[in-house]
Amino acid sequence: MPTGKQVSVDQYSGSTADQDRSSMDLTASKPVSETSRQYTTELLSIENVSLSFGGVQAVTDISFNIMEGEVRAIIGPNGAGKTSLLNIINGFYHPQEGVINFRGKQRRRMKPYQAAASGIARTFQNVALFKGMSTLDNIMSGRSLKMHRGFLWQVIHLGPARNEEIQHRRRVEEIIDFLEIAHIRKQPVGRLPYGLQKRVELGRAMAMEPELLLLDEPMAGMNLEEKEDMSRFIIDLNSEFGTTIALIEHDMGVVMDLADRVVVLDYGKKIADGTPTEVQASQEVIDAYLGVAH
Amino acid sequence: MFYREAGQFKTSYAADQALLPIRQDRIGLGLILLVAFVAVPLLASDFFIGSIMIPFLVFTLAAVGLNILTGYAGQLSLGTGAFMGVGAYACYKLTTYFPDINILFMVLLSGIFSAAVGVVFGLPSLRIKGLYLAITTLAAQFFLEWCFIRIGWLYNYNDSGAIEVPQRKLFDIAITGASASPTVRYLVIVSLVALMTLVAANVLRGRIGRSWMMIRDMDIAAELMGVRPLYAKLSAFAFSSYYCGVAGALMVFFWIGSAEAEAFDINHSLLVLFMVIIGGMGSLLGCFMGAAFIWILPIAIRAVPQMLGLDVIAATTEHVSNIIIGVLIIFFLIVEPHGLARLWQIGKEKLRTWPFPYSSN
């Protein structure tokens, strides 16, 4: 039975596999037991985090952790503070109180690009693709942090700069194959239907080879078939490449099937945390979703 | 049917990522370069070269500069004229201090000064966007223009207040100054413009160009992919201003020969901005089309009555041509708000699918 540690050594995630990346095959499958997964290493932990905007308390004293290799769902009614929480992890918002530990180290106050450099990728609730660019360029943009050739090489665009471009193109093509979007490779993403845009956005985040992937409502507004496709990509991403995933989603069927553990928020407070079955049984969660008789 | 890539298979990513992946495009570009470098210098009259081609190329280069900033990096600027002025004055100062150093080197060096000034006036872009940023670049425009008038050191305390281009030679041939022939000046400019357009295309398709487009399309997502807004925006300002600066130096040294501060006023900035908008934001081809539309078309229209042998007063042709240009601008912007380059692209797609109305992809 694979432990979380072993999963993290998988080629796709983690800094341990840097040398192997060029030869890596995204379609190679590594069997991971679905039934009883155990995680031993803590990837991210949030301790007593509070965030307020003026008088509005967005997030109040929340603590939870994300283990390496798991799928962690964050759910809650509208306005519960889920997206704010992702924005805190991303470095967009800076909590007034609390501590964030990432990979065992306490994280200082950081900017979003620093969070990206530390291995956190993200997709957005409203698709935030680069609309003027093609699918290929959008996914290539996810490789930005991994490309290093300087300005003068870019100017002549020969030798090392071109090789770097081609080497990353190869990786991007693997992602395109994985997500089955080869037919829209050269199309401007602004013209694509919504479901495909969401998929391209996932590809863009995958291209960063993140250790922690934050998905903000990846299935919002999708039909059943698109949801099933997206679920399959998320499962494959997690089980084949060991990418740790934190997921916000309103479709409870999807959450209960995909997530290893679920944290439930309501009015900025944590009201439940545990496996899907535990959370489903919690009276507080039922009250939050269905309301309480007064 | 007439223009399609049927049978042209790409077997490597390198071939697929080439600047012109389609054979017809490569042939077309080859023909254009042949005309530009061989046919025009050999066959065209001095008037055509000096009053049409040289200004067209100078404006093209300035438009490339502005398009990098506005079309690719999404930062609106109204200071193009002033940045061109910085290049021109820097080149003048450099060549009067060091008369023995090759003028072409000085032209390329003067762009660096313009780039530095561009970075300084690009700093507000880190905080403000869109039209508000345009207003702050307007401040650059007026401040720099004031400098060109008030700081005598910039024009060596000339009585006329203008910078006058001294004669400079390359391989013993005069390339600047009154005795330089238009053909020689044209060859210098067309070489530089071709080279710098290639450089721009290279930078734009690589990591740096992509980071500019990321900032343009969705700055929040760009930051999350690891792009630092500070670097991306300021490098766009620097790169763009470099092009404007070189264009300004070329304008004074290889086209008009002497210039006062008024040559770089707000009208000049607007002219370049119109070229970018008409040609197409985010397209290098559009810079050439826009510059041709704004600069060459009026001259062509004014030449029509003469060719037809009509006896019309000069002022009338002037007015009529203004009216026609205005109408054409409105017409093209209604037909295709994304500019002539997009119109051209749509035309190519139509040719590709002809005789069918649409293609399967």
XYZ file of C-alpha atoms in Angstrom:
655
model
C 0.000 0.000 0.000
C 1.543 3.291 -0.985
C 2.047 5.853 1.663
C 1.745 9.544 1.067
C 5.508 9.787 0.975
C 5.780 7.350 -1.881
C 3.081 9.052 -3.818
C 4.902 12.336 -3.519
C 8.051 10.873 -5.017
C 6.074 10.168 -8.146
C 7.510 11.976 -11.134
C 4.781 14.518 -11.498
C 5.001 16.303 -8.211
C 7.708 17.285 -5.842
C 11.162 18.675 -6.360
C 12.774 15.254 -6.082
C 12.143 14.342 -9.692
C 13.669 17.341 -11.379
C 16.092 15.341 -13.476
C 13.469 12.927 -14.663
C 11.080 15.515 -15.917
C 12.263 15.676 -19.470
C 11.832 11.959 -19.925
C 8.628 11.822 -17.965
C 5.565 10.313 -19.495
C 2.304 11.792 -18.355
C 0.326 8.805 -19.499
C 2.322 6.299 -17.471
C 0.067 4.939 -14.839
C 0.998 4.069 -11.295
C -1.545 2.019 -9.487
C -2.673 3.549 -6.245
C -5.034 1.670 -4.046
C -8.312 3.540 -4.030
C -9.835 1.990 -0.999
C -7.607 2.697 1.941
C -5.226 5.533 1.316
C -3.182 6.774 4.205
C -1.255 9.977 4.306
C 1.621 10.623 6.606
C 3.171 13.886 5.507
C 1.505 17.198 6.052
C 1.856 19.433 3.005
C 0.002 22.497 4.177
C -1.476 23.408 7.504
C -3.459 26.445 8.460
C -3.629 27.371 12.128
C -6.169 29.764 13.606
C -6.347 31.919 10.521
C -8.646 34.952 10.562
C -9.262 37.420 7.789
C -11.508 40.446 7.794
C -12.197 43.253 5.386
C -13.062 46.276 7.463
C -16.002 45.127 9.508
C -16.699 42.020 7.448
C -15.291 38.883 8.979
C -14.554 36.661 5.958
C -12.698 33.870 7.720
C -12.718 33.307 11.480
C -10.188 31.211 13.355
C -9.935 28.372 10.890
C -7.495 25.505 11.256
C -7.095 22.535 8.995
C -4.418 20.706 7.111
C -3.830 19.157 3.717
C -1.822 15.949 3.554
C 0.551 15.190 0.751
C -1.191 13.223 -2.002
C -4.776 13.615 -0.871
C -7.826 15.223 -2.414
C -9.155 17.682 0.107
C -12.526 19.260 -0.484
C -13.624 22.571 0.963
C -17.373 22.997 0.921
C -19.943 25.311 2.379
C -22.893 27.479 1.408
C -22.378 30.627 -0.642
C -20.347 33.289 1.129
C -18.904 30.813 3.600
C -15.348 31.985 2.938
C -14.114 29.139 0.749
C -12.642 31.297 -1.998
C -11.188 33.684 0.577
C -9.412 30.709 2.068
C -7.936 29.770 -1.312
C -6.889 33.380 -1.788
C -5.078 33.236 1.538
C -3.240 30.063 0.519
C -2.369 31.750 -2.780
C -0.981 34.860 -1.181
C -3.650 37.188 -2.600
C -4.968 37.952 0.878
C -2.931 38.223 4.012
C -4.709 37.015 7.120
C -4.639 39.311 10.140
C -4.114 36.381 12.448
C -2.888 32.844 12.201
C -0.045 30.823 10.837
C 0.354 28.988 7.535
C 2.849 26.150 7.269
C 3.791 24.831 3.853
C 6.056 21.812 3.505
C 6.834 21.883 7.198
C 7.980 25.482 7.251
C 6.121 28.455 8.554
C 5.315 30.669 5.615
C 6.056 34.338 5.735
C 3.762 36.884 4.200
C 4.111 36.392 0.466
C 2.967 37.631 -2.900
C 1.047 35.404 -5.329
C 4.054 34.925 -7.598
C 6.080 33.739 -4.638
C 3.362 31.275 -3.733
C 3.433 30.083 -7.337
C 7.196 29.653 -7.181
C 6.843 27.612 -3.990
C 4.650 25.104 -5.845
C 1.030 26.210 -5.524
C -1.134 26.366 -8.637
C -4.737 27.400 -8.952
C -7.754 27.496 -11.222
C -10.473 30.075 -10.866
C -14.204 29.978 -10.289
C -14.755 32.297 -13.240
C -12.457 31.099 -15.964
C -9.357 33.286 -15.881
C -7.647 32.225 -19.078
C -5.529 34.506 -21.241
C -8.263 35.133 -23.779
C -6.125 36.533 -26.563
C -3.785 33.565 -26.607
C -4.163 30.085 -28.087
C -4.722 26.949 -26.023
C -1.096 26.043 -26.608
C 0.192 29.418 -25.430
C -2.069 29.356 -22.417
C -0.659 26.042 -21.282
C 2.860 27.142 -22.223
C 2.350 30.129 -19.947
C 2.125 27.679 -17.065
C 5.758 26.826 -17.778
C 6.871 30.440 -17.229
C 8.584 29.698 -13.955
C 10.508 26.824 -15.454
C 11.954 28.798 -18.351
C 15.085 30.720 -17.646
C 16.762 31.817 -20.861
C 17.563 35.497 -20.674
C 16.603 38.397 -22.830
C 19.487 38.177 -25.297
C 18.748 34.543 -26.073
C 15.113 35.451 -26.579
C 16.152 38.139 -29.040
C 17.918 35.742 -31.385
C 15.586 32.852 -30.590
C 18.137 30.283 -31.697
C 20.113 27.636 -29.888
C 19.348 27.417 -26.177
C 16.273 29.648 -26.266
C 14.695 27.624 -29.047
C 15.640 24.330 -27.447
C 14.102 25.435 -24.183
C 10.943 26.396 -26.003
C 10.779 23.016 -27.755
C 11.554 21.073 -24.610
C 8.668 22.755 -22.786
C 6.433 22.365 -25.803
C 6.974 18.622 -25.510
C 5.772 18.686 -21.904
C 2.807 20.837 -22.846
C 1.856 18.422 -25.600
C 1.780 15.622 -23.027
C -0.670 17.626 -20.983
C -2.716 18.337 -24.100
C -2.861 14.596 -24.779
C -3.812 13.865 -21.193
C -6.688 16.342 -21.281
C -7.755 15.316 -24.788
C -7.677 18.829 -26.209
C -5.335 18.255 -29.138
C -7.971 19.446 -31.632
C -8.149 22.939 -30.117
C -4.408 23.369 -29.695
C -4.092 26.388 -31.970
C -7.446 28.024 -31.293
C -7.732 31.250 -29.301
C -9.283 30.230 -25.992
C -11.794 33.081 -26.094
C -13.666 31.217 -28.833
C -13.862 27.892 -26.995
C -16.981 26.616 -25.264
C -17.059 26.956 -21.503
C -16.389 23.308 -20.661
C -13.258 23.253 -22.777
C -12.082 26.539 -21.296
C -12.260 24.969 -17.839
C -10.230 22.069 -19.143
C -7.588 24.342 -20.640
C -7.391 26.153 -17.336
C -6.737 22.860 -15.581
C -4.039 22.153 -18.160
C -2.444 25.503 -17.504
C -2.286 24.779 -13.793
C -0.944 21.267 -14.485
C 1.833 22.738 -16.598
C 3.218 24.335 -13.458
C 3.728 20.837 -12.011
C 2.500 22.067 -8.673
C 2.794 20.323 -5.347
C -0.552 21.700 -4.334
C -3.279 22.344 -6.853
C -6.197 24.505 -5.790
C -9.351 24.060 -7.844
C -12.066 26.639 -7.334
C -15.322 25.073 -8.513
C -13.868 23.132 -11.439
C -17.303 21.814 -12.379
C -19.438 24.899 -11.986
C -21.892 25.304 -14.829
C -21.070 21.997 -16.478
C -23.413 19.334 -17.731
C -23.231 15.781 -16.447
C -20.916 14.540 -19.159
C -18.481 17.399 -18.707
C -18.533 16.852 -14.960
C -17.710 13.200 -15.424
C -14.817 14.074 -17.728
C -13.478 16.627 -15.299
C -13.808 14.209 -12.373
C -11.841 11.641 -14.319
C -9.066 14.140 -14.997
C -8.908 15.093 -11.332
C -8.776 11.483 -10.195
C -6.092 10.633 -12.746
C -4.096 13.693 -11.849
C -4.174 12.739 -8.213
C -3.629 9.012 -8.479
C -1.179 8.868 -11.369
C 0.968 11.854 -10.579
C 0.334 12.180 -6.880
C -0.630 15.828 -7.103
C -2.204 17.047 -3.917
C -5.514 18.707 -4.664
C -7.658 21.105 -2.683
C -11.063 21.420 -4.256
C -14.004 23.740 -3.783
C -17.173 22.331 -5.269
C -20.896 22.626 -4.816
C -21.861 19.336 -6.437
C -22.063 17.087 -3.383
C -22.033 13.905 -5.434
C -18.703 14.899 -6.920
C -17.264 15.988 -3.576
C -18.272 12.819 -1.769
C -16.826 10.642 -4.545
C -13.569 12.454 -5.104
C -12.516 13.752 -1.731
C -10.484 11.884 0.834
C -11.400 14.421 3.483
C -13.807 17.313 3.547
C -13.744 20.528 5.509
C -17.038 22.391 5.831
C -17.260 26.156 6.325
C -20.218 28.314 7.186
C -20.134 32.062 7.788
C -16.338 31.972 7.796
C -16.143 29.336 10.514
C -15.210 25.706 10.293
C -18.165 23.563 11.269
C -16.963 20.095 10.306
C -13.876 18.276 9.153
C -13.446 14.627 8.296
C -14.116 11.915 5.763
C -17.110 12.386 3.481
C -19.182 9.937 5.495
C -18.405 11.671 8.778
C -19.202 15.071 7.348
C -22.468 13.907 5.829
C -23.614 12.664 9.194
C -22.826 15.895 11.027
C -25.905 17.691 12.278
C -24.237 21.083 11.982
C -23.545 20.520 8.300
C -27.109 19.475 7.645
C -28.310 22.602 9.466
C -25.980 24.844 7.480
C -27.207 23.497 4.181
C -30.862 22.962 4.936
C -31.472 25.607 7.568
C -32.752 25.187 11.088
C -36.332 25.476 12.207
C -36.811 28.537 14.411
C -8.179 26.752 -52.055
C -5.644 29.391 -53.045
C -3.993 29.663 -49.700
C -3.804 26.542 -47.672
C -1.260 24.413 -45.948
C -2.444 21.165 -47.506
C 0.459 18.799 -47.906
C 2.761 20.838 -45.664
C 3.226 18.478 -42.765
C 5.122 19.477 -39.684
C 7.199 16.709 -38.218
C 8.927 18.630 -35.458
C 7.917 21.197 -32.883
C 10.651 23.457 -34.245
C 8.971 23.529 -37.653
C 5.564 24.024 -36.073
C 6.826 26.958 -34.005
C 8.558 28.706 -36.901
C 7.646 32.350 -37.448
C 6.037 31.552 -40.801
C 4.955 27.932 -40.764
C 3.103 28.148 -44.077
C 5.080 28.065 -47.331
C 2.967 30.686 -49.099
C 3.734 33.147 -46.301
C 7.440 32.540 -46.644
C 7.296 33.121 -50.389
C 5.270 36.287 -49.824
C 7.729 37.655 -47.302
C 10.624 36.842 -49.601
C 8.978 38.824 -52.389
C 8.330 41.776 -50.109
C 11.943 41.811 -48.935
C 13.103 41.596 -52.546
C 10.989 44.607 -53.453
C 12.102 46.532 -50.362
C 15.814 45.886 -50.715
C 16.251 45.682 -54.489
C 13.357 47.049 -56.508
C 12.658 50.201 -54.501
C 16.288 51.476 -54.300
C 16.845 50.728 -57.992
C 13.611 51.894 -59.514
C 11.872 54.385 -57.259
C 12.241 58.146 -57.564
C 13.868 60.278 -54.882
C 10.498 61.728 -53.993
C 8.964 58.285 -53.493
C 11.845 57.121 -51.332
C 12.360 60.331 -49.364
C 8.769 61.372 -48.742
C 6.911 58.086 -48.722
C 9.057 55.091 -47.916
C 11.379 56.630 -45.298
C 8.614 58.236 -43.198
C 6.533 55.087 -43.589
C 9.346 52.958 -42.154
C 10.081 55.400 -39.330
C 6.428 55.413 -38.320
C 6.284 51.644 -38.639
C 9.104 51.282 -36.154
C 7.430 53.681 -33.735
C 4.183 51.763 -34.173
C 5.967 48.490 -33.432
C 7.234 50.106 -30.242
C 3.823 51.328 -29.164
C 2.148 48.077 -30.206
C 4.469 46.087 -27.958
C 3.392 48.222 -25.030
C -0.287 48.705 -25.826
C -1.168 45.755 -28.036
C 0.926 43.064 -26.375
C 1.403 44.218 -22.799
C -1.921 46.058 -22.519
C -0.528 49.323 -21.153
C -2.032 52.322 -22.891
C 0.453 55.096 -23.650
C 0.104 58.592 -25.065
C 3.790 59.435 -24.694
C 5.161 57.864 -27.859
C 6.151 61.192 -29.381
C 8.088 62.207 -26.291
C 9.885 58.867 -26.112
C 10.836 59.290 -29.764
C 12.117 62.741 -28.847
C 14.289 61.301 -26.092
C 15.882 58.994 -28.639
C 16.430 61.823 -31.110
C 17.956 64.223 -28.590
C 20.075 61.471 -27.037
C 21.410 60.530 -30.456
C 22.170 64.181 -31.200
C 24.049 64.656 -27.929
C 25.948 61.399 -28.357
C 27.067 62.099 -31.885
C 28.163 65.644 -31.075
C 30.175 64.416 -28.069
C 31.674 61.466 -29.922
C 31.668 62.434 -33.617
C 34.009 59.595 -34.562
C 31.852 56.755 -33.382
C 29.622 55.203 -36.021
C 26.245 56.883 -36.183
C 24.378 53.580 -36.488
C 25.843 52.502 -33.170
C 24.733 55.826 -31.685
C 21.213 55.384 -33.026
C 20.970 51.969 -31.393
C 22.524 53.322 -28.197
C 20.167 56.290 -27.980
C 17.274 53.830 -27.652
C 18.719 52.829 -24.278
C 18.179 56.374 -22.960
C 14.634 56.303 -24.185
C 14.137 52.918 -22.535
C 15.381 54.287 -19.217
C 13.002 57.249 -19.415
C 10.223 54.849 -20.396
C 10.831 52.741 -17.296
C 10.574 55.803 -15.064
C 7.283 56.876 -16.619
C 6.126 53.271 -16.587
C 6.308 53.092 -12.811
C 2.701 54.337 -12.352
C 1.538 51.307 -14.368
C 2.191 49.173 -11.300
C -0.671 50.943 -9.547
C -3.039 52.191 -12.210
C -4.494 50.776 -15.386
C -6.168 51.686 -18.618
C -7.231 55.249 -19.289
C -5.798 56.473 -16.007
C -2.413 55.171 -17.013
C -2.817 56.937 -20.354
C -3.205 60.199 -18.436
C 0.052 59.660 -16.568
C 1.871 58.953 -19.832
C 0.395 62.213 -21.039
C 2.340 63.803 -18.191
C 5.476 62.250 -19.681
C 4.557 63.736 -23.022
C 4.235 67.283 -21.717
C 7.109 67.135 -19.268
C 9.571 65.812 -21.832
C 8.416 68.301 -24.437
C 9.045 71.049 -21.910
C 12.551 69.646 -21.368
C 13.249 69.699 -25.104
C 12.371 73.398 -25.214
C 13.781 74.656 -21.922
C 16.964 72.684 -21.456
C 19.387 74.329 -23.843
C 22.059 71.736 -23.168
C 19.950 69.222 -25.097
C 20.344 71.163 -28.348
C 23.837 72.521 -27.539
C 22.434 76.036 -26.912
C 21.655 76.442 -30.569
C 20.162 79.820 -31.480
C 17.439 78.144 -33.479
C 16.558 75.820 -30.608
C 16.600 72.934 -33.048
C 18.848 69.930 -33.389
C 20.571 69.846 -36.740
C 21.978 66.649 -38.084
C 25.703 66.712 -38.871
C 27.106 64.672 -41.704
C 28.165 61.169 -40.732
C 29.646 58.497 -42.933
C 29.541 54.735 -43.172
C 32.200 53.112 -45.399
C 32.996 56.603 -46.743
C 29.447 57.118 -47.929
C 27.486 59.942 -46.348
C 24.446 58.439 -44.653
C 23.238 61.453 -42.696
C 23.275 65.173 -43.308
C 22.278 67.233 -46.299
C 24.488 65.448 -48.816
C 23.286 61.927 -48.059
C 21.161 60.569 -50.889
C 17.635 59.348 -50.093
C 18.462 55.897 -51.431
C 21.322 55.429 -48.989
C 19.241 56.693 -46.083
C 16.424 54.404 -47.144
C 18.693 51.358 -47.223
C 19.939 52.089 -43.709
C 16.411 52.492 -42.379
C 14.901 49.511 -44.141
C 17.700 47.271 -42.843
C 17.225 48.474 -39.286
C 13.444 48.156 -39.434
C 13.639 44.642 -40.863
C 16.132 43.592 -38.218
C 14.238 45.152 -35.326
C 10.945 43.689 -36.477
C 12.545 40.250 -36.462
C 13.876 40.866 -32.957
C 10.434 41.984 -31.790
C 8.838 38.885 -33.301
C 11.381 36.681 -31.544
C 10.925 38.290 -28.170
C 7.145 38.241 -28.503
C 6.931 34.524 -29.195
C 9.204 33.574 -26.311
C 8.898 33.573 -22.561
C 9.128 37.343 -22.176
C 6.525 38.147 -24.824
C 4.216 35.560 -23.309
C 4.561 37.164 -19.894
C 3.498 40.508 -21.396
C 0.426 38.965 -22.978
C -0.408 37.205 -19.724
C -0.362 40.533 -17.908
C -2.510 42.046 -20.663
C -5.154 39.326 -20.685
C -5.509 38.516 -16.979
C -3.062 40.068 -14.588
C -4.264 38.127 -11.544
C -3.815 34.755 -13.237
C -0.458 35.888 -14.609
C 0.786 36.606 -11.129
C -0.338 33.151 -10.059
C 1.691 31.576 -12.822
C 4.739 33.252 -11.384
C 4.928 36.383 -13.520
C 6.087 39.367 -11.472
C 3.988 42.347 -12.559
C 6.866 44.697 -11.755
C 9.251 42.952 -14.145
C 6.702 42.279 -16.852
C 5.293 45.801 -17.014
C 8.558 47.674 -16.696
C 10.320 45.440 -19.203
C 7.469 46.101 -21.628
C 7.888 49.844 -21.084
C 11.643 49.573 -21.567
C 11.463 47.436 -24.690
C 8.718 49.547 -26.222
C 10.447 52.841 -25.435
C 13.654 51.500 -26.910
C 11.881 51.010 -30.214
C 10.266 54.436 -30.022
C 13.622 56.006 -29.177
C 15.351 54.405 -32.134
C 12.454 55.449 -34.344
C 12.836 59.027 -33.105
C 16.571 59.055 -33.788
C 15.970 57.633 -37.262
C 13.278 60.201 -37.867
C 15.587 63.154 -37.227
C 18.823 61.733 -38.589
C 17.549 59.922 -41.644
C 14.351 61.692 -42.541
C 13.749 65.308 -41.572
C 17.358 66.339 -40.923
C 16.610 68.840 -38.186
C 13.942 69.009 -35.536
C 12.526 71.233 -32.849
C 10.559 70.119 -29.828
C 7.295 70.531 -31.771
C 8.229 67.552 -33.938
C 7.571 65.345 -30.925
C 4.338 66.846 -29.686
C 1.109 65.155 -28.674
C -0.143 65.056 -32.283
C 2.786 62.875 -33.111
C 1.916 60.502 -30.257
C -1.695 60.345 -31.404
C -0.665 59.691 -34.985
C 1.316 56.623 -33.918
C -1.521 55.491 -31.668
C -3.959 55.735 -34.587
C -1.602 53.666 -36.693
C -1.590 50.964 -34.036
C -5.369 51.000 -33.647
C -6.099 51.002 -37.377
C -3.394 48.438 -38.108
C -4.365 46.124 -35.308
C -3.419 45.857 -31.654
C -1.198 42.908 -30.945
C 0.003 42.392 -34.489
C 3.374 43.272 -35.966
C 1.953 43.084 -39.468
C -0.660 45.575 -38.308
C 2.064 48.136 -37.560
C 3.100 48.120 -41.211
C -0.502 48.248 -42.394
C -1.446 51.035 -40.002
C 1.567 53.157 -40.895
C 0.881 52.644 -44.583
C -2.790 53.524 -44.132
C -2.159 56.721 -42.199
C 0.938 57.914 -44.046
C 0.818 56.601 -47.614
C -2.897 56.655 -48.349
C -3.340 60.462 -48.002
C -0.386 61.026 -50.328
C -1.842 58.580 -52.810
C -5.248 60.243 -52.670
C -3.701 63.665 -53.187
C -1.877 62.386 -56.235
C -5.063 61.167 -57.941
C -6.297 64.516 -59.442
C -2.845 65.185 -60.860
C -2.715 61.818 -62.521
C -6.154 62.309 -64.012
C -5.072 65.708 -65.313
C -7.704 67.559 -63.304
C -6.992 71.142 -62.382
C -7.874 71.259 -58.708
C -6.491 73.691 -56.136
C -4.073 72.103 -53.688
C -6.192 73.111 -50.689
C -9.224 71.305 -52.107
C -7.370 68.017 -52.604
C -6.030 68.377 -49.088
C -9.529 68.729 -47.654
C -11.004 65.977 -49.786
C -8.257 63.608 -48.811
C -8.859 64.387 -45.127
C -12.542 63.602 -45.573
C -11.828 60.351 -47.383
C -9.297 59.220 -44.786
C -11.720 60.022 -41.982
C -14.495 58.057 -43.646
C -12.175 55.125 -44.304
C -11.048 55.032 -40.673
C -14.662 54.892 -39.514
C -15.488 52.293 -42.154
C -12.615 49.996 -41.228
C -13.225 50.290 -37.518
C -16.874 49.348 -38.015
C -16.057 46.438 -40.316
C -13.310 45.183 -38.060
C -12.572 46.889 -34.747
C -9.452 44.775 -34.365
C -7.775 46.485 -37.271
C -6.509 45.809 -40.735
C -4.316 42.920 -39.602
C -7.390 41.022 -38.388
C -9.175 41.831 -41.648
C -6.233 40.358 -43.504
C -6.318 37.273 -41.290
C -10.031 36.779 -41.915
C -9.375 37.170 -45.617
C -6.738 34.464 -45.453
C -9.118 32.133 -43.616
C -11.736 32.741 -46.292
C -9.232 31.968 -49.030
C -8.318 28.817 -47.189
C -11.841 27.462 -47.055
C -13.034 28.772 -50.413
C -15.296 27.701 -52.123
C -16.949 26.578 -48.885
C -18.305 29.206 -46.514
C -16.752 27.691 -43.404
C -14.184 25.113 -42.409
C -14.570 22.140 -40.145
C -12.172 23.378 -37.496
